[in-house]
mmCIF file of the C-alpha atoms, coordinates in Angstrom:
data_MODEL
# 
_entry.id   MODEL 
# 
loop_
_atom_site.group_PDB 
_atom_site.id 
_atom_site.type_symbol 
_atom_site.label_atom_id 
_atom_site.label_alt_id 
_atom_site.label_comp_id 
_atom_site.label_asym_id 
_atom_site.label_entity_id 
_atom_site.label_seq_id 
_atom_site.pdbx_PDB_ins_code 
_atom_site.Cartn_x 
_atom_site.Cartn_y 
_atom_site.Cartn_z 
_atom_site.occupancy 
_atom_site.B_iso_or_equiv 
_atom_site.pdbx_formal_charge 
_atom_site.auth_seq_id 
_atom_site.auth_comp_id 
_atom_site.auth_asym_id 
_atom_site.auth_atom_id 
_atom_site.pdbx_PDB_model_num 
ATOM 1   C CA . MET A 1 1   ? 0.000  0.000  0.000  1.00 0.00 ? 1   MET A CA 1 
ATOM 2   C CA . THR A 1 2   ? 1.192  3.400  -0.838 1.00 0.00 ? 2   THR A CA 1 
ATOM 3   C CA . PRO A 1 3   ? 0.491  6.302  1.388  1.00 0.00 ? 3   PRO A CA 1 
ATOM 4   C CA . ILE A 1 4   ? -1.904 8.891  0.164  1.00 0.00 ? 4   ILE A CA 1 
ATOM 5   C CA . PRO A 1 5   ? -0.502 12.404 0.451  1.00 0.00 ? 5   PRO A CA 1 
ATOM 6   C CA . VAL A 1 6   ? -2.798 14.753 2.290  1.00 0.00 ? 6   VAL A CA 1 
ATOM 7   C CA . VAL A 1 7   ? -2.438 18.439 1.582  1.00 0.00 ? 7   VAL A CA 1 
ATOM 8   C CA . THR A 1 8   ? -4.470 20.830 3.667  1.00 0.00 ? 8   THR A CA 1 
ATOM 9   C CA . SER A 1 9   ? -4.347 24.560 3.819  1.00 0.00 ? 9   SER A CA 1 
ATOM 10  C CA . PRO A 1 10  ? -3.862 26.210 7.203  1.00 0.00 ? 10  PRO A CA 1 
ATOM 11  C CA . LEU A 1 11  ? -7.021 26.690 9.151  1.00 0.00 ? 11  LEU A CA 1 
ATOM 12  C CA . VAL A 1 12  ? -8.094 29.983 10.677 1.00 0.00 ? 12  VAL A CA 1 
ATOM 13  C CA . THR A 1 13  ? -7.358 28.562 14.121 1.00 0.00 ? 13  THR A CA 1 
ATOM 14  C CA . ASP A 1 14  ? -3.758 27.874 13.061 1.00 0.00 ? 14  ASP A CA 1 
ATOM 15  C CA . TRP A 1 15  ? -3.334 31.504 12.040 1.00 0.00 ? 15  TRP A CA 1 
ATOM 16  C CA . ILE A 1 16  ? -4.883 32.751 15.261 1.00 0.00 ? 16  ILE A CA 1 
ATOM 17  C CA . LEU A 1 17  ? -2.579 30.507 17.287 1.00 0.00 ? 17  LEU A CA 1 
ATOM 18  C CA . ALA A 1 18  ? 0.502  31.757 15.363 1.00 0.00 ? 18  ALA A CA 1 
ATOM 19  C CA . TRP A 1 19  ? -0.408 35.424 15.843 1.00 0.00 ? 19  TRP A CA 1 
ATOM 20  C CA . THR A 1 20  ? -1.153 35.045 19.544 1.00 0.00 ? 20  THR A CA 1 
ATOM 21  C CA . THR A 1 21  ? 2.172  33.237 20.016 1.00 0.00 ? 21  THR A CA 1 
ATOM 22  C CA . LEU A 1 22  ? 3.969  36.086 18.238 1.00 0.00 ? 22  LEU A CA 1 
ATOM 23  C CA . LEU A 1 23  ? 2.128  38.712 20.303 1.00 0.00 ? 23  LEU A CA 1 
ATOM 24  C CA . GLY A 1 24  ? 2.984  36.809 23.474 1.00 0.00 ? 24  GLY A CA 1 
ATOM 25  C CA . ALA A 1 25  ? 6.679  36.783 22.529 1.00 0.00 ? 25  ALA A CA 1 
ATOM 26  C CA . VAL A 1 26  ? 6.630  40.544 21.793 1.00 0.00 ? 26  VAL A CA 1 
ATOM 27  C CA . GLY A 1 27  ? 4.865  41.161 25.111 1.00 0.00 ? 27  GLY A CA 1 
ATOM 28  C CA . THR A 1 28  ? 7.462  39.112 26.992 1.00 0.00 ? 28  THR A CA 1 
ATOM 29  C CA . VAL A 1 29  ? 10.354 41.005 25.409 1.00 0.00 ? 29  VAL A CA 1 
ATOM 30  C CA . SER A 1 30  ? 8.619  44.317 26.156 1.00 0.00 ? 30  SER A CA 1 
ATOM 31  C CA . ALA A 1 31  ? 8.100  43.318 29.777 1.00 0.00 ? 31  ALA A CA 1 
ATOM 32  C CA . PHE A 1 32  ? 11.787 42.411 30.179 1.00 0.00 ? 32  PHE A CA 1 
ATOM 33  C CA . PHE A 1 33  ? 12.852 45.708 28.564 1.00 0.00 ? 33  PHE A CA 1 
ATOM 34  C CA . THR A 1 34  ? 10.507 47.733 30.796 1.00 0.00 ? 34  THR A CA 1 
ATOM 35  C CA . ALA A 1 35  ? 11.738 45.937 33.911 1.00 0.00 ? 35  ALA A CA 1 
ATOM 36  C CA . PHE A 1 36  ? 15.357 46.609 32.901 1.00 0.00 ? 36  PHE A CA 1 
ATOM 37  C CA . VAL A 1 37  ? 14.690 50.332 32.322 1.00 0.00 ? 37  VAL A CA 1 
ATOM 38  C CA . LEU A 1 38  ? 12.864 50.655 35.643 1.00 0.00 ? 38  LEU A CA 1 
ATOM 39  C CA . MET A 1 39  ? 15.664 48.862 37.530 1.00 0.00 ? 39  MET A CA 1 
ATOM 40  C CA . ARG A 1 40  ? 18.287 51.194 36.007 1.00 0.00 ? 40  ARG A CA 1 
ATOM 41  C CA . ARG A 1 41  ? 16.201 54.246 36.889 1.00 0.00 ? 41  ARG A CA 1 
ATOM 42  C CA . GLU A 1 42  ? 15.800 53.042 40.473 1.00 0.00 ? 42  GLU A CA 1 
ATOM 43  C CA . ALA A 1 43  ? 19.542 52.314 40.731 1.00 0.00 ? 43  ALA A CA 1 
ATOM 44  C CA . ARG A 1 44  ? 20.346 55.853 39.531 1.00 0.00 ? 44  ARG A CA 1 
ATOM 45  C CA . ARG A 1 45  ? 17.857 57.288 42.023 1.00 0.00 ? 45  ARG A CA 1 
ATOM 46  C CA . ASP A 1 46  ? 19.496 55.302 44.831 1.00 0.00 ? 46  ASP A CA 1 
ATOM 47  C CA . LEU A 1 47  ? 22.950 56.504 43.763 1.00 0.00 ? 47  LEU A CA 1 
ATOM 48  C CA . VAL A 1 48  ? 21.828 60.146 43.800 1.00 0.00 ? 48  VAL A CA 1 
ATOM 49  C CA . HIS A 1 49  ? 20.245 59.621 47.222 1.00 0.00 ? 49  HIS A CA 1 
ATOM 50  C CA . ARG A 1 50  ? 23.469 58.089 48.613 1.00 0.00 ? 50  ARG A CA 1 
ATOM 51  C CA . GLN A 1 51  ? 25.527 60.951 47.150 1.00 0.00 ? 51  GLN A CA 1 
ATOM 52  C CA . ASN A 1 52  ? 23.184 63.511 48.699 1.00 0.00 ? 52  ASN A CA 1 
ATOM 53  C CA . GLU A 1 53  ? 23.472 61.786 52.080 1.00 0.00 ? 53  GLU A CA 1 
ATOM 54  C CA . ARG A 1 54  ? 27.258 61.689 51.740 1.00 0.00 ? 54  ARG A CA 1 
ATOM 55  C CA . ARG A 1 55  ? 27.363 65.430 50.969 1.00 0.00 ? 55  ARG A CA 1 
ATOM 56  C CA . SER A 1 56  ? 24.713 66.475 53.510 1.00 0.00 ? 56  SER A CA 1 
ATOM 57  C CA . GLN A 1 57  ? 27.140 67.700 56.178 1.00 0.00 ? 57  GLN A CA 1 
ATOM 58  C CA . ALA A 1 58  ? 29.703 69.123 53.753 1.00 0.00 ? 58  ALA A CA 1 
ATOM 59  C CA . ARG A 1 59  ? 27.058 71.297 52.085 1.00 0.00 ? 59  ARG A CA 1 
ATOM 60  C CA . LEU A 1 60  ? 26.584 73.154 55.353 1.00 0.00 ? 60  LEU A CA 1 
ATOM 61  C CA . VAL A 1 61  ? 30.242 74.205 55.604 1.00 0.00 ? 61  VAL A CA 1 
ATOM 62  C CA . TYR A 1 62  ? 31.358 77.340 53.776 1.00 0.00 ? 62  TYR A CA 1 
ATOM 63  C CA . GLY A 1 63  ? 33.940 80.087 53.977 1.00 0.00 ? 63  GLY A CA 1 
ATOM 64  C CA . PHE A 1 64  ? 34.381 83.676 52.895 1.00 0.00 ? 64  PHE A CA 1 
ATOM 65  C CA . ILE A 1 65  ? 36.594 86.734 53.247 1.00 0.00 ? 65  ILE A CA 1 
ATOM 66  C CA . THR A 1 66  ? 35.320 90.219 53.994 1.00 0.00 ? 66  THR A CA 1 
ATOM 67  C CA . LEU A 1 67  ? 37.017 93.585 54.031 1.00 0.00 ? 67  LEU A CA 1 
ATOM 68  C CA . ASP A 1 68  ? 35.673 96.079 56.528 1.00 0.00 ? 68  ASP A CA 1 
ATOM 69  C CA . SER A 1 69  ? 37.426 99.375 57.258 1.00 0.00 ? 69  SER A CA 1 
ATOM 70  C CA . GLY A 1 70  ? 40.608 98.094 55.645 1.00 0.00 ? 70  GLY A CA 1 
ATOM 71  C CA . VAL A 1 71  ? 40.748 94.949 57.796 1.00 0.00 ? 71  VAL A CA 1 
ATOM 72  C CA . GLY A 1 72  ? 40.347 91.634 56.027 1.00 0.00 ? 72  GLY A CA 1 
ATOM 73  C CA . ARG A 1 73  ? 38.819 88.673 57.830 1.00 0.00 ? 73  ARG A CA 1 
ATOM 74  C CA . ILE A 1 74  ? 38.487 85.065 56.675 1.00 0.00 ? 74  ILE A CA 1 
ATOM 75  C CA . THR A 1 75  ? 35.595 83.180 58.241 1.00 0.00 ? 75  THR A CA 1 
ATOM 76  C CA . ILE A 1 76  ? 34.824 79.463 57.996 1.00 0.00 ? 76  ILE A CA 1 
ATOM 77  C CA . VAL A 1 77  ? 31.289 78.495 59.055 1.00 0.00 ? 77  VAL A CA 1 
ATOM 78  C CA . ASN A 1 78  ? 30.090 75.047 60.171 1.00 0.00 ? 78  ASN A CA 1 
ATOM 79  C CA . ASP A 1 79  ? 26.278 75.148 60.122 1.00 0.00 ? 79  ASP A CA 1 
ATOM 80  C CA . SER A 1 80  ? 25.987 71.368 60.459 1.00 0.00 ? 80  SER A CA 1 
ATOM 81  C CA . ASP A 1 81  ? 25.087 69.564 63.680 1.00 0.00 ? 81  ASP A CA 1 
ATOM 82  C CA . GLN A 1 82  ? 28.319 67.515 63.628 1.00 0.00 ? 82  GLN A CA 1 
ATOM 83  C CA . PRO A 1 83  ? 31.958 68.508 64.024 1.00 0.00 ? 83  PRO A CA 1 
ATOM 84  C CA . ILE A 1 84  ? 34.388 68.907 61.152 1.00 0.00 ? 84  ILE A CA 1 
ATOM 85  C CA . TYR A 1 85  ? 38.087 68.175 61.412 1.00 0.00 ? 85  TYR A CA 1 
ATOM 86  C CA . ARG A 1 86  ? 41.391 69.274 59.911 1.00 0.00 ? 86  ARG A CA 1 
ATOM 87  C CA . VAL A 1 87  ? 40.274 72.550 58.386 1.00 0.00 ? 87  VAL A CA 1 
ATOM 88  C CA . TRP A 1 88  ? 42.953 73.929 56.038 1.00 0.00 ? 88  TRP A CA 1 
ATOM 89  C CA . VAL A 1 89  ? 42.397 77.487 54.863 1.00 0.00 ? 89  VAL A CA 1 
ATOM 90  C CA . ILE A 1 90  ? 44.427 78.083 51.743 1.00 0.00 ? 90  ILE A CA 1 
ATOM 91  C CA . ARG A 1 91  ? 45.691 81.619 51.917 1.00 0.00 ? 91  ARG A CA 1 
ATOM 92  C CA . GLN A 1 92  ? 48.729 82.713 49.909 1.00 0.00 ? 92  GLN A CA 1 
ATOM 93  C CA . ARG A 1 93  ? 50.690 80.409 47.645 1.00 0.00 ? 93  ARG A CA 1 
ATOM 94  C CA . ASP A 1 94  ? 52.530 78.563 50.426 1.00 0.00 ? 94  ASP A CA 1 
ATOM 95  C CA . LEU A 1 95  ? 50.692 79.814 53.488 1.00 0.00 ? 95  LEU A CA 1 
ATOM 96  C CA . ARG A 1 96  ? 47.945 77.592 54.892 1.00 0.00 ? 96  ARG A CA 1 
ATOM 97  C CA . ASP A 1 97  ? 46.228 77.766 58.237 1.00 0.00 ? 97  ASP A CA 1 
ATOM 98  C CA . PHE A 1 98  ? 45.190 74.592 60.027 1.00 0.00 ? 98  PHE A CA 1 
ATOM 99  C CA . TYR A 1 99  ? 42.474 73.996 62.625 1.00 0.00 ? 99  TYR A CA 1 
ATOM 100 C CA . HIS A 1 100 ? 42.183 70.549 64.169 1.00 0.00 ? 100 HIS A CA 1 
ATOM 101 C CA . LEU A 1 101 ? 38.513 70.668 65.101 1.00 0.00 ? 101 LEU A CA 1 
ATOM 102 C CA . MET A 1 102 ? 35.392 72.793 64.663 1.00 0.00 ? 102 MET A CA 1 
ATOM 103 C CA . ILE A 1 103 ? 32.725 71.578 67.013 1.00 0.00 ? 103 ILE A CA 1 
ATOM 104 C CA . PRO A 1 104 ? 29.092 72.241 66.103 1.00 0.00 ? 104 PRO A CA 1 
ATOM 105 C CA . GLY A 1 105 ? 28.523 74.503 69.103 1.00 0.00 ? 105 GLY A CA 1 
ATOM 106 C CA . LYS A 1 106 ? 31.236 76.840 67.828 1.00 0.00 ? 106 LYS A CA 1 
ATOM 107 C CA . LYS A 1 107 ? 29.733 77.644 64.463 1.00 0.00 ? 107 LYS A CA 1 
ATOM 108 C CA . HIS A 1 108 ? 32.644 79.545 62.898 1.00 0.00 ? 108 HIS A CA 1 
ATOM 109 C CA . ILE A 1 109 ? 36.324 80.363 63.063 1.00 0.00 ? 109 ILE A CA 1 
ATOM 110 C CA . SER A 1 110 ? 37.841 83.643 61.910 1.00 0.00 ? 110 SER A CA 1 
ATOM 111 C CA . MET A 1 111 ? 41.290 84.970 61.193 1.00 0.00 ? 111 MET A CA 1 
ATOM 112 C CA . ASP A 1 112 ? 42.549 88.393 60.222 1.00 0.00 ? 112 ASP A CA 1 
ATOM 113 C CA . VAL A 1 113 ? 44.424 88.881 56.970 1.00 0.00 ? 113 VAL A CA 1 
ATOM 114 C CA . ASP A 1 114 ? 46.585 91.783 55.852 1.00 0.00 ? 114 ASP A CA 1 
ATOM 115 C CA . ARG A 1 115 ? 46.155 94.068 52.845 1.00 0.00 ? 115 ARG A CA 1 
ATOM 116 C CA . ALA A 1 116 ? 48.461 92.008 50.596 1.00 0.00 ? 116 ALA A CA 1 
ATOM 117 C CA . GLU A 1 117 ? 46.391 88.876 51.202 1.00 0.00 ? 117 GLU A CA 1 
ATOM 118 C CA . THR A 1 118 ? 43.096 90.641 50.564 1.00 0.00 ? 118 THR A CA 1 
ATOM 119 C CA . GLU A 1 119 ? 44.542 91.838 47.247 1.00 0.00 ? 119 GLU A CA 1 
ATOM 120 C CA . TRP A 1 120 ? 45.723 88.267 46.501 1.00 0.00 ? 120 TRP A CA 1 
ATOM 121 C CA . PHE A 1 121 ? 42.153 87.072 47.110 1.00 0.00 ? 121 PHE A CA 1 
ATOM 122 C CA . GLY A 1 122 ? 40.902 89.807 44.784 1.00 0.00 ? 122 GLY A CA 1 
ATOM 123 C CA . VAL A 1 123 ? 38.792 91.474 47.481 1.00 0.00 ? 123 VAL A CA 1 
ATOM 124 C CA . VAL A 1 124 ? 37.926 95.081 46.847 1.00 0.00 ? 124 VAL A CA 1 
ATOM 125 C CA . ALA A 1 125 ? 37.003 97.605 49.495 1.00 0.00 ? 125 ALA A CA 1 
ATOM 126 C CA . SER A 1 126 ? 33.425 96.591 50.089 1.00 0.00 ? 126 SER A CA 1 
ATOM 127 C CA . SER A 1 127 ? 31.285 94.932 52.685 1.00 0.00 ? 127 SER A CA 1 
ATOM 128 C CA . TYR A 1 128 ? 30.497 92.022 50.332 1.00 0.00 ? 128 TYR A CA 1 
ATOM 129 C CA . ALA A 1 129 ? 31.733 88.561 51.213 1.00 0.00 ? 129 ALA A CA 1 
ATOM 130 C CA . HIS A 1 130 ? 34.021 86.796 48.747 1.00 0.00 ? 130 HIS A CA 1 
ATOM 131 C CA . PRO A 1 131 ? 34.448 82.997 48.854 1.00 0.00 ? 131 PRO A CA 1 
ATOM 132 C CA . VAL A 1 132 ? 37.761 81.375 49.811 1.00 0.00 ? 132 VAL A CA 1 
ATOM 133 C CA . THR A 1 133 ? 39.217 77.947 49.087 1.00 0.00 ? 133 THR A CA 1 
ATOM 134 C CA . PHE A 1 134 ? 39.557 75.598 52.043 1.00 0.00 ? 134 PHE A CA 1 
ATOM 135 C CA . GLU A 1 135 ? 39.590 71.894 52.820 1.00 0.00 ? 135 GLU A CA 1 
ATOM 136 C CA . PHE A 1 136 ? 38.153 69.912 55.696 1.00 0.00 ? 136 PHE A CA 1 
ATOM 137 C CA . THR A 1 137 ? 37.192 66.426 56.809 1.00 0.00 ? 137 THR A CA 1 
ATOM 138 C CA . ASP A 1 138 ? 33.594 65.730 57.826 1.00 0.00 ? 138 ASP A CA 1 
ATOM 139 C CA . ALA A 1 139 ? 32.347 63.539 60.682 1.00 0.00 ? 139 ALA A CA 1 
ATOM 140 C CA . ASN A 1 140 ? 32.353 60.495 58.361 1.00 0.00 ? 140 ASN A CA 1 
ATOM 141 C CA . SER A 1 141 ? 36.097 60.941 57.608 1.00 0.00 ? 141 SER A CA 1 
ATOM 142 C CA . VAL A 1 142 ? 35.448 62.155 54.057 1.00 0.00 ? 142 VAL A CA 1 
ATOM 143 C CA . SER A 1 143 ? 37.750 64.960 52.909 1.00 0.00 ? 143 SER A CA 1 
ATOM 144 C CA . TRP A 1 144 ? 36.276 67.881 50.959 1.00 0.00 ? 144 TRP A CA 1 
ATOM 145 C CA . ARG A 1 145 ? 37.486 71.015 49.180 1.00 0.00 ? 145 ARG A CA 1 
ATOM 146 C CA . ARG A 1 146 ? 35.254 74.068 48.880 1.00 0.00 ? 146 ARG A CA 1 
ATOM 147 C CA . THR A 1 147 ? 36.574 76.232 46.038 1.00 0.00 ? 147 THR A CA 1 
ATOM 148 C CA . ARG A 1 148 ? 36.409 79.973 45.509 1.00 0.00 ? 148 ARG A CA 1 
ATOM 149 C CA . GLU A 1 149 ? 33.744 79.281 42.884 1.00 0.00 ? 149 GLU A CA 1 
ATOM 150 C CA . GLY A 1 150 ? 31.588 77.599 45.543 1.00 0.00 ? 150 GLY A CA 1 
ATOM 151 C CA . GLN A 1 151 ? 32.089 74.065 44.233 1.00 0.00 ? 151 GLN A CA 1 
ATOM 152 C CA . LEU A 1 152 ? 32.165 71.254 46.754 1.00 0.00 ? 152 LEU A CA 1 
ATOM 153 C CA . LEU A 1 153 ? 34.676 68.610 45.658 1.00 0.00 ? 153 LEU A CA 1 
ATOM 154 C CA . GLU A 1 154 ? 35.228 65.290 47.384 1.00 0.00 ? 154 GLU A CA 1 
ATOM 155 C CA . LEU A 1 155 ? 38.929 64.527 47.722 1.00 0.00 ? 155 LEU A CA 1 
ATOM 156 C CA . THR A 1 156 ? 39.820 60.983 46.795 1.00 0.00 ? 156 THR A CA 1 
ATOM 157 C CA . THR A 1 157 ? 42.303 58.953 48.774 1.00 0.00 ? 157 THR A CA 1 
ATOM 158 C CA . GLU A 1 158 ? 44.933 59.949 46.202 1.00 0.00 ? 158 GLU A CA 1 
ATOM 159 C CA . GLY A 1 159 ? 44.309 63.642 46.869 1.00 0.00 ? 159 GLY A CA 1 
ATOM 160 C CA . ALA A 1 160 ? 43.836 63.274 50.621 1.00 0.00 ? 160 ALA A CA 1 
ATOM 161 C CA . TYR A 1 161 ? 46.595 64.131 53.045 1.00 0.00 ? 161 TYR A CA 1 
ATOM 162 C CA . ALA A 1 162 ? 48.198 62.329 55.930 1.00 0.00 ? 162 ALA A CA 1 
ATOM 163 C CA . PRO A 1 163 ? 47.651 63.527 59.516 1.00 0.00 ? 163 PRO A CA 1 
ATOM 164 C CA . GLY A 1 164 ? 49.720 66.616 60.260 1.00 0.00 ? 164 GLY A CA 1 
ATOM 165 C CA . GLU A 1 165 ? 50.479 67.318 56.593 1.00 0.00 ? 165 GLU A CA 1 
ATOM 166 C CA . PRO A 1 166 ? 49.065 70.133 54.503 1.00 0.00 ? 166 PRO A CA 1 
ATOM 167 C CA . PRO A 1 167 ? 46.585 69.318 51.750 1.00 0.00 ? 167 PRO A CA 1 
ATOM 168 C CA . ALA A 1 168 ? 47.663 68.624 48.212 1.00 0.00 ? 168 ALA A CA 1 
ATOM 169 C CA . PRO A 1 169 ? 48.480 71.732 46.159 1.00 0.00 ? 169 PRO A CA 1 
ATOM 170 C CA . LEU A 1 170 ? 45.702 73.387 44.229 1.00 0.00 ? 170 LEU A CA 1 
ATOM 171 C CA . ARG A 1 171 ? 45.342 72.208 40.651 1.00 0.00 ? 171 ARG A CA 1 
# 
């Protein structure tokens, strides 16, 4: 006996099954893509939150120089509720002042500067405050540099300094 070849055209149900399978595959890929995008967004949000927490104390520390009646005064202010350590005020090219500790109860430290230094800082005879560059270590042992432009830069371990040594030179 020889087999009889049977040729049938696809039924409507076969086409419906093929299309639903294809739509299911597209839906699965879309779901994986959406989950991936949402996980990346959440990871970025967590990173920003951790960075904000890390910078929370350092944001509240700032410094400025004022000139009043010909007398210049540099002031560093700690408005945080925790102490900061190893405050280096960068004054003239090789002159740096060092303070071991600024406790939260004592909100600021000040030092007088002479006319040559006020000119070096670019301070004109006015009552306006001009920012200064200084470095400090926060309560979490993270070292920071606040620049004259107001930027807050975290110092890496390569740029950090050993106890009792001045900070790395300005770049």
